[in-house]
Every structure is written in structure tokens, then in C-alpha cells.
Coordinates of C-alpha atoms and ligand atoms in Angstrom, one line a residue:
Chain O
X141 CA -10.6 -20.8 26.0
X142 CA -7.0 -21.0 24.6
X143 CA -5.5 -24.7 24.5
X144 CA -3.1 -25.1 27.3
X145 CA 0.5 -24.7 26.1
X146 CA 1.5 -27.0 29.1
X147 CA -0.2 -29.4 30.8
X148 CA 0.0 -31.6 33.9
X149 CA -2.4 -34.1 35.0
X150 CA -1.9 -36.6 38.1
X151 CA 2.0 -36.0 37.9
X152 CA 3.5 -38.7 40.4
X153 CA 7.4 -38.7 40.8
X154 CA 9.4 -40.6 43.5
X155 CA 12.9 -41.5 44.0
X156 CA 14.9 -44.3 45.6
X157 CA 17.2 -43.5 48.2
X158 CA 18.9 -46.5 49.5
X159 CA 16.1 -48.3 49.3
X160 CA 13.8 -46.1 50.7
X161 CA 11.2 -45.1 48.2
X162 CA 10.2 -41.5 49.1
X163 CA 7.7 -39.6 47.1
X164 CA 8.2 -36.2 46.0
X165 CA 5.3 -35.7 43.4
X166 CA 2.1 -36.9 44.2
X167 CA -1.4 -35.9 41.9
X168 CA 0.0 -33.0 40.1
X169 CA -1.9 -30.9 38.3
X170 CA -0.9 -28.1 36.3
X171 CA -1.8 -26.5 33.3
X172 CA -0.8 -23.2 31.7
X173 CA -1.5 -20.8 28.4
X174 CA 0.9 -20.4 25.6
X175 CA 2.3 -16.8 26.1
X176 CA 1.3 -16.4 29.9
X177 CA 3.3 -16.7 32.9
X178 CA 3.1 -19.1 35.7
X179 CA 4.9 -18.9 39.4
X180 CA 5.3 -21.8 41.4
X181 CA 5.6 -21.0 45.0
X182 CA 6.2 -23.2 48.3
X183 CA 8.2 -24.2 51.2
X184 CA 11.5 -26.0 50.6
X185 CA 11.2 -29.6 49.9
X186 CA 7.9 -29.7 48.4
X187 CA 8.8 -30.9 44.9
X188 CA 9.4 -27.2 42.8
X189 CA 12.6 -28.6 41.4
X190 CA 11.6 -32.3 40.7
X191 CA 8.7 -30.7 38.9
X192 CA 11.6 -28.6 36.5
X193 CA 13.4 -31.9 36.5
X194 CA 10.6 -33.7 34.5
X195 CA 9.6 -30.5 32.6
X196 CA 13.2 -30.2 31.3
X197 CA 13.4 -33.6 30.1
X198 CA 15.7 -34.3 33.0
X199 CA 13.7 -36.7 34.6
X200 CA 11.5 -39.2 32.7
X201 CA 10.5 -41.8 35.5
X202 CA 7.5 -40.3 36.7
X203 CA 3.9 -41.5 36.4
X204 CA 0.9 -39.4 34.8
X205 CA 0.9 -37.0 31.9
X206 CA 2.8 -34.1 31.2
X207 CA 2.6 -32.5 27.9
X208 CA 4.5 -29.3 26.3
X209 CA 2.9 -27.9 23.4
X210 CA 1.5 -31.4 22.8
X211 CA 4.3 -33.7 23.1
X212 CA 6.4 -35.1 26.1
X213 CA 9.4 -33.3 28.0
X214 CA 12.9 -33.9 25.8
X215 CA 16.0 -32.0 26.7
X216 CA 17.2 -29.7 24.0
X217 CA 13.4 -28.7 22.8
X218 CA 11.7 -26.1 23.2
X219 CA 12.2 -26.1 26.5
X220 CA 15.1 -23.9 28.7
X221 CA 16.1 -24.4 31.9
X222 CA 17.7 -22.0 34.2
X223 CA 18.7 -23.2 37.6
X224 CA 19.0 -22.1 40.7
X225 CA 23.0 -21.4 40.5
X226 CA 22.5 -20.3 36.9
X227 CA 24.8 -23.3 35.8
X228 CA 26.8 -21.4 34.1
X229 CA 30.5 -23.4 33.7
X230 CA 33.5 -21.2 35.2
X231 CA 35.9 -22.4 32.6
X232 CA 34.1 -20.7 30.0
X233 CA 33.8 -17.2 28.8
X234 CA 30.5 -15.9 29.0
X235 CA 30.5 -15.8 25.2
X236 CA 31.2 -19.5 25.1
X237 CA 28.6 -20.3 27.7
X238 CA 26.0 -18.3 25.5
X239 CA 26.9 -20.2 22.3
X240 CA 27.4 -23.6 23.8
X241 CA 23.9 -24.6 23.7
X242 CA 24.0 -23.0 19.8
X243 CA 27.1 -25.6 19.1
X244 CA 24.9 -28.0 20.7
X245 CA 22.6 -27.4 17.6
X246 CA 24.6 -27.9 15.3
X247 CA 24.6 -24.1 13.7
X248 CA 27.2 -22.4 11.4
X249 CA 29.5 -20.8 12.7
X250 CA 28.1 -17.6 10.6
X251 CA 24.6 -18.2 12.4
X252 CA 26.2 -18.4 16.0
X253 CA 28.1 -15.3 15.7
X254 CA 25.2 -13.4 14.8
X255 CA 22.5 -14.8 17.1
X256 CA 24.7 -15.0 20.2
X257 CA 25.9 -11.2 19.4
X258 CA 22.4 -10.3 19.0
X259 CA 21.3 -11.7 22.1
X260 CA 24.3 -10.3 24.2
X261 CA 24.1 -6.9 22.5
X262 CA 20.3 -7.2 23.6
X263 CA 20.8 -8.0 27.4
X264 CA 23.6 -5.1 27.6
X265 CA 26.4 -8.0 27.7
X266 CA 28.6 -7.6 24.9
X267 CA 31.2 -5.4 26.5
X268 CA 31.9 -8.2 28.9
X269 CA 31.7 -11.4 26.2
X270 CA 35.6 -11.9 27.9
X271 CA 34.8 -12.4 30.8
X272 CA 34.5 -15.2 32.9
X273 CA 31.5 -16.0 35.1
X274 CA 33.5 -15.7 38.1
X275 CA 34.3 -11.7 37.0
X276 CA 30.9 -11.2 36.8
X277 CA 28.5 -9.3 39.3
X278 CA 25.3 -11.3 40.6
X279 CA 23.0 -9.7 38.5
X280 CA 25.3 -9.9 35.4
X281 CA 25.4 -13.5 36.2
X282 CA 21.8 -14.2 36.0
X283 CA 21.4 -12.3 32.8
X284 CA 24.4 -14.3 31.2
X285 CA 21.9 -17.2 32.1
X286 CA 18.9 -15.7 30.8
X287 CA 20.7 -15.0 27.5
X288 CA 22.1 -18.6 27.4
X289 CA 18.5 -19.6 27.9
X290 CA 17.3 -17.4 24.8
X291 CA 19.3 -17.7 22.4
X292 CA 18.2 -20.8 21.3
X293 CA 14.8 -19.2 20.8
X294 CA 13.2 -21.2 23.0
X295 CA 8.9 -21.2 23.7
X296 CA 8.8 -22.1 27.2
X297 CA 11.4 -20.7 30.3
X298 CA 11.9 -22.4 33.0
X299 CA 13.3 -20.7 35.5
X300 CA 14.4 -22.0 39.0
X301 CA 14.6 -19.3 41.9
X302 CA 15.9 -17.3 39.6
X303 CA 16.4 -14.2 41.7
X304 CA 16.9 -15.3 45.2
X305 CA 20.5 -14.5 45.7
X306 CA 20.9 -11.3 44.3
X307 CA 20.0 -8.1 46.6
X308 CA 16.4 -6.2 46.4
X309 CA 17.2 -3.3 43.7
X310 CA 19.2 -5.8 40.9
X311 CA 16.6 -8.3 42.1
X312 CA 13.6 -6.0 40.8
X313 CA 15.4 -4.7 37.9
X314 CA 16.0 -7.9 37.0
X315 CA 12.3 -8.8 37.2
X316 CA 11.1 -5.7 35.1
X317 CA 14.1 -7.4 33.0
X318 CA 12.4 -10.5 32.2
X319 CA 8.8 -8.6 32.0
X320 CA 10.3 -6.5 29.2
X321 CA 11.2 -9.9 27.6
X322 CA 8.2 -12.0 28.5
X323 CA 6.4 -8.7 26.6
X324 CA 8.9 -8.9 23.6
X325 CA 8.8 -12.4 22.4
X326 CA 5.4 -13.9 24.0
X327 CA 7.0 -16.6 25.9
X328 CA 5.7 -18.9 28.3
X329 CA 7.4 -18.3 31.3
X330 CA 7.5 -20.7 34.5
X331 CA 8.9 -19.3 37.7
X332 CA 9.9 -20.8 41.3
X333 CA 10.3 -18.4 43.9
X334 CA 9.9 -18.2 47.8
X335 CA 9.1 -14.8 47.5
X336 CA 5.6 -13.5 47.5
X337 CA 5.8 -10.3 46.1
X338 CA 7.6 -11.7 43.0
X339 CA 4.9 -14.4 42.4
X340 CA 2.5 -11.6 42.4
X341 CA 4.4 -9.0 40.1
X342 CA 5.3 -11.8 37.5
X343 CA 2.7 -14.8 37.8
X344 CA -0.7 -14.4 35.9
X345 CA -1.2 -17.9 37.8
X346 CA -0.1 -18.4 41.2
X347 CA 0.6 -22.3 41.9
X348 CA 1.0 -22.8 46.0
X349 CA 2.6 -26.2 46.4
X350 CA 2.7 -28.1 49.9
X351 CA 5.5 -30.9 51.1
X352 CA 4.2 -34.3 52.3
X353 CA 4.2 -35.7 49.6
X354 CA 4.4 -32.2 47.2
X355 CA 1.5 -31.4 45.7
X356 CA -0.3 -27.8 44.7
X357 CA -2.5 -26.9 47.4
X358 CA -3.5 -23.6 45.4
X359 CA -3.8 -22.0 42.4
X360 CA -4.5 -18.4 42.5
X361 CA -5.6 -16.3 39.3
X362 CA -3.8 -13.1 39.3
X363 CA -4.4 -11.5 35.7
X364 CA -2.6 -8.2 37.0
X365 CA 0.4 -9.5 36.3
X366 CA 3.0 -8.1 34.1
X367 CA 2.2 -4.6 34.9
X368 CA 5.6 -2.8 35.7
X369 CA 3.8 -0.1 38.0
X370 CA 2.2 -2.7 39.6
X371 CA 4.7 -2.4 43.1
X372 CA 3.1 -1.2 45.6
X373 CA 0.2 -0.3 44.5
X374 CA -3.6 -1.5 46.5
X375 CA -4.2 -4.0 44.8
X376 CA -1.0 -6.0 44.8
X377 CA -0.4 -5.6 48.1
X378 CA -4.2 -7.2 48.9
X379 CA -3.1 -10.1 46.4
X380 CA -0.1 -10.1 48.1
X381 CA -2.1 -10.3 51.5
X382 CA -4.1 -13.4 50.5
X383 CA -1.4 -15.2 49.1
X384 CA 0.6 -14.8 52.3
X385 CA -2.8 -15.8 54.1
X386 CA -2.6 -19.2 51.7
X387 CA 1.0 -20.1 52.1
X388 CA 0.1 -19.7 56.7
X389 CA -2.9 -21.5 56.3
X390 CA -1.0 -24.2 54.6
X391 CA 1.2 -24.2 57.7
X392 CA -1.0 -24.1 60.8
X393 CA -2.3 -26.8 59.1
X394 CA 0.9 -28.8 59.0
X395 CA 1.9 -28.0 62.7
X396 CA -1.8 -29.6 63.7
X397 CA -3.7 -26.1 64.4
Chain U
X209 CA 51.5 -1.6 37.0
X210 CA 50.7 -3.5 40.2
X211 CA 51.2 -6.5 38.2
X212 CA 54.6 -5.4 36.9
X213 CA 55.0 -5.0 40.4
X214 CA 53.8 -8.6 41.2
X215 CA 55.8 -9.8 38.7
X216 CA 59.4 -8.2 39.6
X217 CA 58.7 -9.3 43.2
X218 CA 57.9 -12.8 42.3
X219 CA 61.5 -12.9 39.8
X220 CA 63.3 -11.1 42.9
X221 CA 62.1 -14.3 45.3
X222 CA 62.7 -16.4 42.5
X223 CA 66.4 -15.5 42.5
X224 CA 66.4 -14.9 46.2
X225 CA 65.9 -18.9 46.8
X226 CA 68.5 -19.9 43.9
X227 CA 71.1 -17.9 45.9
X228 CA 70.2 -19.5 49.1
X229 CA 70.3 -22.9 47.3
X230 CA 73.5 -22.5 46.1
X231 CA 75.0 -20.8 49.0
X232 CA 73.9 -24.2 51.3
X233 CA 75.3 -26.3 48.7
X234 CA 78.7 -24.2 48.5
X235 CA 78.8 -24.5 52.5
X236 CA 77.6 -28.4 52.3
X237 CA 81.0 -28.6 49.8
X238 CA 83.3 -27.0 51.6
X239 CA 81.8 -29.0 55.0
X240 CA 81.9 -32.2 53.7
X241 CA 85.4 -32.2 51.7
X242 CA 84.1 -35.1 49.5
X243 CA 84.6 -35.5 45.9
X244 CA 81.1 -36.4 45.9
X245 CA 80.0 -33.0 46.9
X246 CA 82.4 -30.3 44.4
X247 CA 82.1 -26.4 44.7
X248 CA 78.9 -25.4 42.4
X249 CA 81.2 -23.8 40.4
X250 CA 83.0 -27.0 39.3
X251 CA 79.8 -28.9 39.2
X252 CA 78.9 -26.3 36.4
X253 CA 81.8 -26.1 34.6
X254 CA 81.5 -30.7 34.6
X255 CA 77.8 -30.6 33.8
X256 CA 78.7 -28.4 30.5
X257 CA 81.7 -30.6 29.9
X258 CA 79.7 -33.9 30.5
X259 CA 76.4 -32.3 28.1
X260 CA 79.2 -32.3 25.3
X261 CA 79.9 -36.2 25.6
X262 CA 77.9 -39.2 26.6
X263 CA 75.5 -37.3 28.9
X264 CA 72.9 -35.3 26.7
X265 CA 72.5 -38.6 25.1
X266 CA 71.5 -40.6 28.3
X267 CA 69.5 -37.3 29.3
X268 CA 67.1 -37.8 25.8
X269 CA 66.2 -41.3 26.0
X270 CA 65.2 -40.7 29.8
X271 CA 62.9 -37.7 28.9
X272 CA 61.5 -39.6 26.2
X273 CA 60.5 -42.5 28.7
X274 CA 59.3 -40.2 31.1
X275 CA 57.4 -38.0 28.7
X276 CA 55.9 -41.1 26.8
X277 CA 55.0 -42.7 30.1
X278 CA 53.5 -39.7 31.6
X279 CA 51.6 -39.6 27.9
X280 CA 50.4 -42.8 28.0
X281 CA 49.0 -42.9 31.9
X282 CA 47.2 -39.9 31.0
X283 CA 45.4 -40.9 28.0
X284 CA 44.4 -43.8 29.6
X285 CA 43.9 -42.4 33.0
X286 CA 41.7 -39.8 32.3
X287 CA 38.9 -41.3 30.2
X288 CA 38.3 -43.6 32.8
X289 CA 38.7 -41.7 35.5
X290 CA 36.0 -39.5 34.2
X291 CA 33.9 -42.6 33.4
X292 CA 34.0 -43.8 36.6
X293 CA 33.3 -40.9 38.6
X294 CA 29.9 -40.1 36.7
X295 CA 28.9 -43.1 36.5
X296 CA 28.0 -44.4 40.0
X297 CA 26.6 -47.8 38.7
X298 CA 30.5 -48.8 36.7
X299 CA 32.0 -47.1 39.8
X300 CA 30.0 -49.6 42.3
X301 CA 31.3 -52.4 40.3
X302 CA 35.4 -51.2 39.8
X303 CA 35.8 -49.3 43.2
X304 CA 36.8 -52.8 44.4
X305 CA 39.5 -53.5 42.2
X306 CA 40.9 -49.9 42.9
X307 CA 40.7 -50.2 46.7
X308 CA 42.8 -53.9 46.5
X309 CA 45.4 -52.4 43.9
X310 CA 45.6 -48.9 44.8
X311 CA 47.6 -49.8 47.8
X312 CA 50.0 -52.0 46.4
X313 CA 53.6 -50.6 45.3
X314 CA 53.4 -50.9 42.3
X315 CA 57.3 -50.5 41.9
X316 CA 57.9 -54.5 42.9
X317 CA 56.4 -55.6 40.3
X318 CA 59.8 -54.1 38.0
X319 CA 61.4 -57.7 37.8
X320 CA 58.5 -59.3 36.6
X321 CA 58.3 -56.5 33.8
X322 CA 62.0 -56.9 33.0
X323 CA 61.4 -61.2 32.7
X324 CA 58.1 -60.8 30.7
X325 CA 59.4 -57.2 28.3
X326 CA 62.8 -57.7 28.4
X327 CA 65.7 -54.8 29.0
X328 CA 64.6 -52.8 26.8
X329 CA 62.2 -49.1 26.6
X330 CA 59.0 -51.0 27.0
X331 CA 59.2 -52.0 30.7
X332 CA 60.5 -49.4 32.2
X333 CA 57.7 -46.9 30.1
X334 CA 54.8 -49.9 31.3
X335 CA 56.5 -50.0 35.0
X336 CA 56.0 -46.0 34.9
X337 CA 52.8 -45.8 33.4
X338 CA 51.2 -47.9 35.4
X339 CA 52.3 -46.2 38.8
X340 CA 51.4 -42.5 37.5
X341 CA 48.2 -44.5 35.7
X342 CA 46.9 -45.2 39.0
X343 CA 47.4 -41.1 40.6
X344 CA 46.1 -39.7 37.8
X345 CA 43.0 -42.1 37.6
X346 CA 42.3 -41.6 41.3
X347 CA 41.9 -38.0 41.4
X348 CA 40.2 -37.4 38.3
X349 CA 37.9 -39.9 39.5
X350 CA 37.2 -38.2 42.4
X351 CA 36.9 -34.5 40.4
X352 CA 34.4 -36.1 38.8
X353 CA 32.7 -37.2 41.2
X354 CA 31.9 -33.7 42.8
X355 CA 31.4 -32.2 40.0
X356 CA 28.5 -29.9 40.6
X357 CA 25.2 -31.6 39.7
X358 CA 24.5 -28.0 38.6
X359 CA 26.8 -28.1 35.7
X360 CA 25.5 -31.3 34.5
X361 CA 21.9 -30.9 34.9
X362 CA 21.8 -27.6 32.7
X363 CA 23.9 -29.0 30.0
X364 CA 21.6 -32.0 29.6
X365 CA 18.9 -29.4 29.3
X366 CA 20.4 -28.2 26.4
X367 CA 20.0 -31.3 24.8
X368 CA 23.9 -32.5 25.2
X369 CA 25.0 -36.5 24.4
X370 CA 27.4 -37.9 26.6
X371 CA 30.3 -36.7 24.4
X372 CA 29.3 -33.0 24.6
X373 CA 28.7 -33.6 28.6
X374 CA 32.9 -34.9 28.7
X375 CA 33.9 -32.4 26.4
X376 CA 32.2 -29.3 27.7
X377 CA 31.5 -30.0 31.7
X378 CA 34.0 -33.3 32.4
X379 CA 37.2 -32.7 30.6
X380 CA 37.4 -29.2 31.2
X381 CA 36.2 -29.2 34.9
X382 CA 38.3 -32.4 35.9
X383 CA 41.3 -30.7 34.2
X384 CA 42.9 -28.4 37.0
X385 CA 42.8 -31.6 39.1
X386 CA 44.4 -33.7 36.6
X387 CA 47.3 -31.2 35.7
X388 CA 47.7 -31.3 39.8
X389 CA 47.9 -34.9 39.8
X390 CA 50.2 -35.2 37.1
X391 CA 52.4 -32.5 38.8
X392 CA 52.6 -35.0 41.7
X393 CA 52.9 -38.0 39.2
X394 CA 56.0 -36.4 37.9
X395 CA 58.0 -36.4 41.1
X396 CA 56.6 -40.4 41.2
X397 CA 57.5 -40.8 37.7
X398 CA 61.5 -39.5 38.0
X399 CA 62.0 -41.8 41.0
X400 CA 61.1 -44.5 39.5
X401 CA 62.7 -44.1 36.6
X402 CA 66.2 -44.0 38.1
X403 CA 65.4 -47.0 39.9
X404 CA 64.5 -48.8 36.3
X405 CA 67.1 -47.4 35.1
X406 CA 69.8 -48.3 37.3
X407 CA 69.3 -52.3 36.6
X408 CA 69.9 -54.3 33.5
X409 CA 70.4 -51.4 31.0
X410 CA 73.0 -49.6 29.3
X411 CA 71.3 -46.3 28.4
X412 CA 69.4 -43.5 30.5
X413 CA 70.4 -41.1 33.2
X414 CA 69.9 -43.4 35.9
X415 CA 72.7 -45.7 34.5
X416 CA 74.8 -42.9 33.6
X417 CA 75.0 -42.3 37.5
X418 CA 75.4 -45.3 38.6
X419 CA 78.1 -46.1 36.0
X420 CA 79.9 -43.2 37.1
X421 CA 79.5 -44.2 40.5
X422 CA 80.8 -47.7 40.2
X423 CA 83.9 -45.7 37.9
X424 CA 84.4 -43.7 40.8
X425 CA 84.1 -41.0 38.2
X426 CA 82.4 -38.5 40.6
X427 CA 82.6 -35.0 38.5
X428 CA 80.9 -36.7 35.6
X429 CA 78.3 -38.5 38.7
X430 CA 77.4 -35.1 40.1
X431 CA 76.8 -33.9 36.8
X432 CA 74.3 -36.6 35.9
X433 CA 72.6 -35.8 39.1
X434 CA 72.7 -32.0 38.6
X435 CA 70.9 -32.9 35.2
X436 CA 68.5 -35.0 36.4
X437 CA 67.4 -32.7 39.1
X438 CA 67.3 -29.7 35.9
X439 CA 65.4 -32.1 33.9
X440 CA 63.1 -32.5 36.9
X441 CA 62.9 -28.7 36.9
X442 CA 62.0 -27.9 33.9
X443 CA 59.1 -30.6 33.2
X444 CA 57.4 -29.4 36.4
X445 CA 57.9 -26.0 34.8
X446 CA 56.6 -27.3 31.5
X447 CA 53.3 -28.4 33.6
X448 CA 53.3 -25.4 35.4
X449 CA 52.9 -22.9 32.8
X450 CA 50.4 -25.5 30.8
X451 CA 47.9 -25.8 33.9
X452 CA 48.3 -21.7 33.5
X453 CA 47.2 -21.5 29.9
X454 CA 44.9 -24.1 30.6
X455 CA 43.0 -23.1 33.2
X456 CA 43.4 -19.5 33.0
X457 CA 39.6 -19.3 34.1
X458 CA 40.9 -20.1 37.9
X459 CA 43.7 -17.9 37.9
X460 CA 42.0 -14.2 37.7
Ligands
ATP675 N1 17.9 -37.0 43.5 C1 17.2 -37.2 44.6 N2 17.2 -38.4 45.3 C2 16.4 -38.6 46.4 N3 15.6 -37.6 46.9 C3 15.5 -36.5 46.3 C4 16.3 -36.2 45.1 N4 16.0 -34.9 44.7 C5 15.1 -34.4 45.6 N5 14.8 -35.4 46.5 C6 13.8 -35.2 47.6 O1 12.5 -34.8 47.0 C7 11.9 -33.8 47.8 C8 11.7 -32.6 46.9 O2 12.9 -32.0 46.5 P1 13.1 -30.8 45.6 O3 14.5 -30.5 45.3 O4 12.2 -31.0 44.4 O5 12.5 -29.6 46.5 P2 12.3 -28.0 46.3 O6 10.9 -27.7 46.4 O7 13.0 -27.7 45.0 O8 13.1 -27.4 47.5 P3 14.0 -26.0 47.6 O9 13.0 -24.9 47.7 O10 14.8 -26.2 48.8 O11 14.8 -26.0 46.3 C9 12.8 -33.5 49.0 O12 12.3 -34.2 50.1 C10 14.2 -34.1 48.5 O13 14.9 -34.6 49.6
MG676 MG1 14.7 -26.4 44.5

């Protein structure tokens, strides 16, 4: 068995709101292989961002263990974060949004031209370097945040809803996108989504999380991931199937049936 | 094309309200009869007569305590503007002292200046700065405050220190509501200035109106008000076209 690239154990995370203690993280467990891909998958409010908060280094009161490649979470690791509005900053080019994070660093001048062309000349972006996130489609938006996330080379990808507001055909090009890349460079990818057909195209483990307080309810070994003529084929749809059956169970559940 | 378009059309309304303005003044003139009011023609011909004597003079060392003033509330404005609005814990703790002085006109407080300074430059720039201080520190404050968690949260991710969070997300983010709140400021900033101006001083365009005023001097008044009102003009230009090369990322 491979050593886990990232592991969880009896995460606990709450937050104080006037007052009020309210606890979004309660016994979390997670763990996941270097090189393999993870989806995170739930209702709204269950805890999938406060989770990327303390991966990210964002967040550092919580309670219980979380280790990345052996150490705890630090902003500007190994670690990248994309959000769920791609954060990209209006007022800058997407150039400068792709080397801001290479400034950050500290690298030459020399080294950030190169890398940031590389990566832009990679993800189909350089003829629109100019431009400003605001001139940008959707789709283009969300690859000028996956190449912001890359260029620093990172090992692990976090990636929050990534696809969720663009439409269906960008949305799965955009998937078969980050498969080609996942295939490329071996990273360890983790994914929220609400969508099930997406956890099963791109999760080799399925993580079903549950409000009240969050928690994972499921975790669902899918090693057909990562296949791009997976779609629609028998036995995605029958993952597909059980997974749905999961996330209702979890529900009748909640409403008392 | 379109844009050369655009362009002509905005020069042609440009012009367009000139005329009008000048055509309500020549009526307002002819109206009025007063040697307070003349024809816009004289007026010009006195304004270029006046820029050769005393005037320019008085016109410099007003810009210079408006510009310094405006200089001075910004640099200090800003920074803590932006401080305050991302940090809610030094906010808690400040917003008090805001909400008691913010109120206050800070405009009576010009005698005390002009015992404790003196006559001189340094109360009226302090009397100025502090009045635009307090605009400017309110609304960048407040841009701060709402500026998208978003923005913040994935530059920390990157690893950022707090400098690299005001420099790349803060400064530049805040900036379109700074550049409007010093547009405002200015209008704030003139008026006051004339009113320092016209007390216990000897230089500035302020006295130069009120000198000619109490000379009875009225071409040579009209002029100093035509030049205040240009140097008005042309600073809100000045800010204008800075807030375009600025913050050229909102207007696409
Ligand atoms: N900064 C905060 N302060 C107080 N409570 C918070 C904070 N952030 C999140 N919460 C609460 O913690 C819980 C989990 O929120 P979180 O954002 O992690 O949910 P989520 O699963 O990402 O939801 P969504 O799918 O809508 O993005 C929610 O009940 C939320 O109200
Ligand atoms: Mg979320």
C-alpha cells in the first residue's frame, strides 16, 4: 500500500459567530494517494470549503491531524488553491495574475517569463496574456485559474467547485482539461463538486459529506476514474446510480424517513 | 471606428455645454447690468490681463496648498483606511472615534489653527488636510471592507505577507474608490481654501478676490473667480484622466 500523500484524522473545525460556537467539522477523516484524485461531494453547508480552508493553510484553528506529504497545511507550499470564483483580481492582466504567485516566490524576472509563458502557451492562453479577467469567457476564466494554480508547480490541487458555473460542453471540456493534466504531471488532485457525474469521471475516491455537524458519510472507491471515454458508458452510469442512491439515502435520513 | 465615433460625439457635447455656459452667462450679463457680472468677452480679455500681473502669482501658491493638502490627506488617509477596513478587531476599537468626529465640521476649528500655526501655509494646508483626510479615510475604509473575501483568501494561498496582500489585492482594489473620493474631496478642498484664504493672509486666490472686492476693483475680481473656477477645472481633469490610466481594468 502506497503512503497516503494526504491525510486526515478526527479533523474538528468550528467557528465563533457572535458568540455562538457552531461547528462545521466534526471527526474527519480523510486520506488520499500521492498522484490520485479525490472528489468531495455534498449538500451545501456541510463543511467542503472549511475543509479547503484548513488544507490551504487558510485556517489553522482546528482540532485533530491533517498532514500533506508529512507536514502541516502552510499557505504558499505545495499546496494550490482554486476557488469557487476563481479569485482571479480584475485589475490585473491575466498575465499578471499568472505570475503574481511567481513574484510571490521571489523568482528572476528571467525565470518568470519563461515559466508563466510556458504554462500560458500550454493552456492555449497566450494570445490573450492582455487581457483582463473581465474580457474573458467563463471557461477561459477557469483555465487562467488553473494556470495561476500550476505554475508554481505545485503537488497537490485543490480545487473548489471548480466547474459549476460554466455551461455543460466548456464544463466537460474543461474536465477532459484537467484529466489531460492530472495524466501529465501526476498531481494529487482534490475536487468539490455538487455534481455526480463529475465525481464519478474525475474521483478515483468519492468522499460523500453530510451537514449537522459536516462529516463524510461515504467514501466510495471508483478506480475507473480518469478514463476520458468513460461518459456514458454502463458502468459509469451504475456508479453514477449508487452514488445518487448515497447522496438520497443521506437525505431521507435527515428529513426523519 | 465606432470609437472615433464615440470620441467625436463626446468632443461635440463637450463643446455643446461650453456654448450653453457661456451663452447663460452672456444673458446673466446683459440681465443683470452689474460690473460684477461683465460680457464673457471682457472677462477674458481681464483674466489674460490680470495672469500678466499679480494674479498667476496668487493662483500658484493656492495650487500648491491645495495640491500639498490633497497630498498629504491621501498618504495618510489611505494606509489607514485600508488598515482599518481589514482589520475588524483595530476597526472595533477606532470606529468610535470616527463616528464622534466624522460629523463634526471640521471647518470651525480654522481659528484655532490660525492661533496655534500662525498666518502662514501650514494652517491652512493642516485645516485642508484634515477635512479631505477624513473623506478619503471613510471610503477607502469602507472599499475595504467589502473587498471580496475571494480575493483575499486566494492570495493568502499563495503564500502572500500582509504587504503583498496591500500591494496586490488592497491598494489596487480600494483605488477606483479612493480616486472617487478624492474627486469629491477636491470640490471640499477648494471651498475651504477660499474661506482660509480670505482671513489674515496676504497671498492666495481667495485674498486676491476679496482684495479686489474690498478695491471695488471688479474686472480684476471676476478674473480671480474665472481662475479659480479654471483651476478647479483642470485638477478635476487631472484626476479624471489619472483614475482612467489607473484603473483602466474598469473601463473596457
Ligand atoms: N467564516 C465563518 N464564520 C462562521 N460560520 C461559517 C464561516 N464559514 C462557514 N461557516 C459555516 O460553516 C458551515 C460550513 O460552511 P462551508 O462554507 O464550509 O460549506 P460548503 O459545504 O462549502 O457549502 P457550499 O456548497 O454552499 O459552498 C456553514 O454552516 C457555514 O454557515
Ligand atoms: Mg463552499
Amino acid at each position: 500500500m502506497s503512503v497516503d500523500y494526504l491525510s486526515i484524522a478526527s479533523l474538528h473545525v468550528e467557528y465563533l459567530q457572535r458568540g455562538k460556537t457552531i461547528t462545521a467539522l466534526d471527526s474527519v477523516d480523510l486520506s488520499l494517494s500521492q498522484g490520485k484524485t479525490g472528489v468531495i461531494i455534498g449538500p451545501s453547508g456541510c463543511g467542503k470549503s472549511t475543509l479547503f480552508n484548513v488544507l490551504a493553510g487558510l485556517n489553522d484553528r482546528y482540532a485533530g491531524q491533517v498532514l500533506i506529504n508529512g507536514q502541516a497545511p502552510r499557505g504558499g507550499g505545495e499546496t494550490a488553491l482554486i476557488l469557487q470564483e476563481y479569485g482571479l483580481f480584475p485589475w490585473k492582466t491575466v498575465w499578471d495574475n499568472v505570475i503574481l504567485g511567481l513574484q510571490l516566490r521571489k523568482k528572476t524576472p528571467r525565470e518568470i517569463q519563461s515559466q508563466a509563458t510556458m504554462i500560458l502557451d500550454k493552456l492555449g492562453l497566450l494570445p490573450l496574456a492582455k487581457r483582463y479577467p473581465a474580457q474573458l469567457s467563463g471557461g477561459q476564466r477557469q483555465r487562467v485559474a488553473i494556470a495561476r494554480a500550476l505554475v508554481l508547480e505545485p503537488k497537490l490541487l485543490l480545487m473548489d467547485e471548480p466547474f459549476s458555473s460554466l455551461d455543460a460542453l466548456t464544463r466537460e471540456e474543461i474536465q477532459d482539461f484537467l484529466l489531460e493534466i492530472w495524466q501529465e504531471t501526476g498531481l494529487t488532485i482534490l475536487l468539490i463538486t455538487h455534481n455526480i457525474e463529475e465525481a464519478v469521471f474525475l474521483g478515483h475516491r468519492i468522499f460523500v459529506m453530510s451537514p449537522g455537524p459536516g462529516h463524510i458519510e461515504q467514501i466510495v472507491e471508483n478506480e475507473m476514474a480518469g478514463d476520458y471515454e468513460l461518459r456514458g458508458k454502463i458502468p459509469f452510469l451504475e456508479m453514477c446510480n449508487l452514488l445518487r442512491s448515497y447522496l438520497h439515502r443521506r437525505k431521507k435520513y435527515a428529513a426523519g424517513v | 471606428m465606432q470609437q472615433a465615433f464615440k470620441k467625436a460625439e463626446k468632443a461635440l457635447a463637450f463643446l455643446a455645454s461650453v456654448a450653453i455656459l457661456l451663452l447663460l452667462w452672456w444673458l446673466l450679463s446683459l440681465g443683470l447690468k452689474s460690473p460684477a457680472v461683465p460680457l464673457p468677452l471682457d472677462a477674458g480679455q481681464s483674466l489674460l490681463q490680470s495672469l500678466r500681473g499679480e494674479l498667476l502669482l496668487h493662483l500658484g501658491v493656492s495650487l500648491y496648498r491645495v495640491l500639498l493638502s490633497l497630498l498629504l490627506a491621501t498618504l495618510l488617509a489611505v494606509p489607514l483606511g485600508i488598515l482599518l477596513g481589514k482589520d475588524p478587531v483595530i476597526d472595533n476599537k477606532v470606529a468610535p472615534l470616527l463616528y464622534l468626529t466624522y460629523p463634526i465640521p471640521k471647518v470651525v476649528f480654522m481659528p484655532i489653527f490660525l492661533i496655534v500655526l500662525g498666518i502662514g501655509d501650514s494652517s491652512k494646508i493642516l485645516l485642508i488636510t484634515l477635512i479631505t483626510f477624513y473623506q478619503i479615510l471613510v471610503t477607502t475604509r469602507d472599499a475595504a471592507k467589502n473587498m471580496k473575501k475571494e480575493y483575499v483568501s486566494s492570495m493568502k494561498s499563495l503564500g502572500a505577507s500582509s504587504w503583498d496582500l496591500y500591494r496586490h489585492v488592497y491598494l489596487p482594489g480600494c483605488l477606483p474608490a479612493i480616486l472617487t473620493s478624492l474627486r469629491l474631496g477636491l470640490g471640499t478642498a477648494l471651498a475651504v481654501l477660499f474661506l482660509a484664504e480670505t482671513y489674515a493672509t496676504q497671498t492666495g486666490i481667495g485674498f486676491f478676490i476679496m482684495d479686489c472686492l474690498s478695491r471695488m476693483n471688479y474686472e480684476e475680481m471676476f478674473a480671480g473667480i474665472i481662475a479659480m473656477g479654471l483651476m478647479g477645472f483642470f485638477l478635476y481633469v487631472l484626476l479624471d484622466q489619472a483614475e482612467k490610466f489607473l484603473c483602466s481594468w474598469i473601463h473596457l
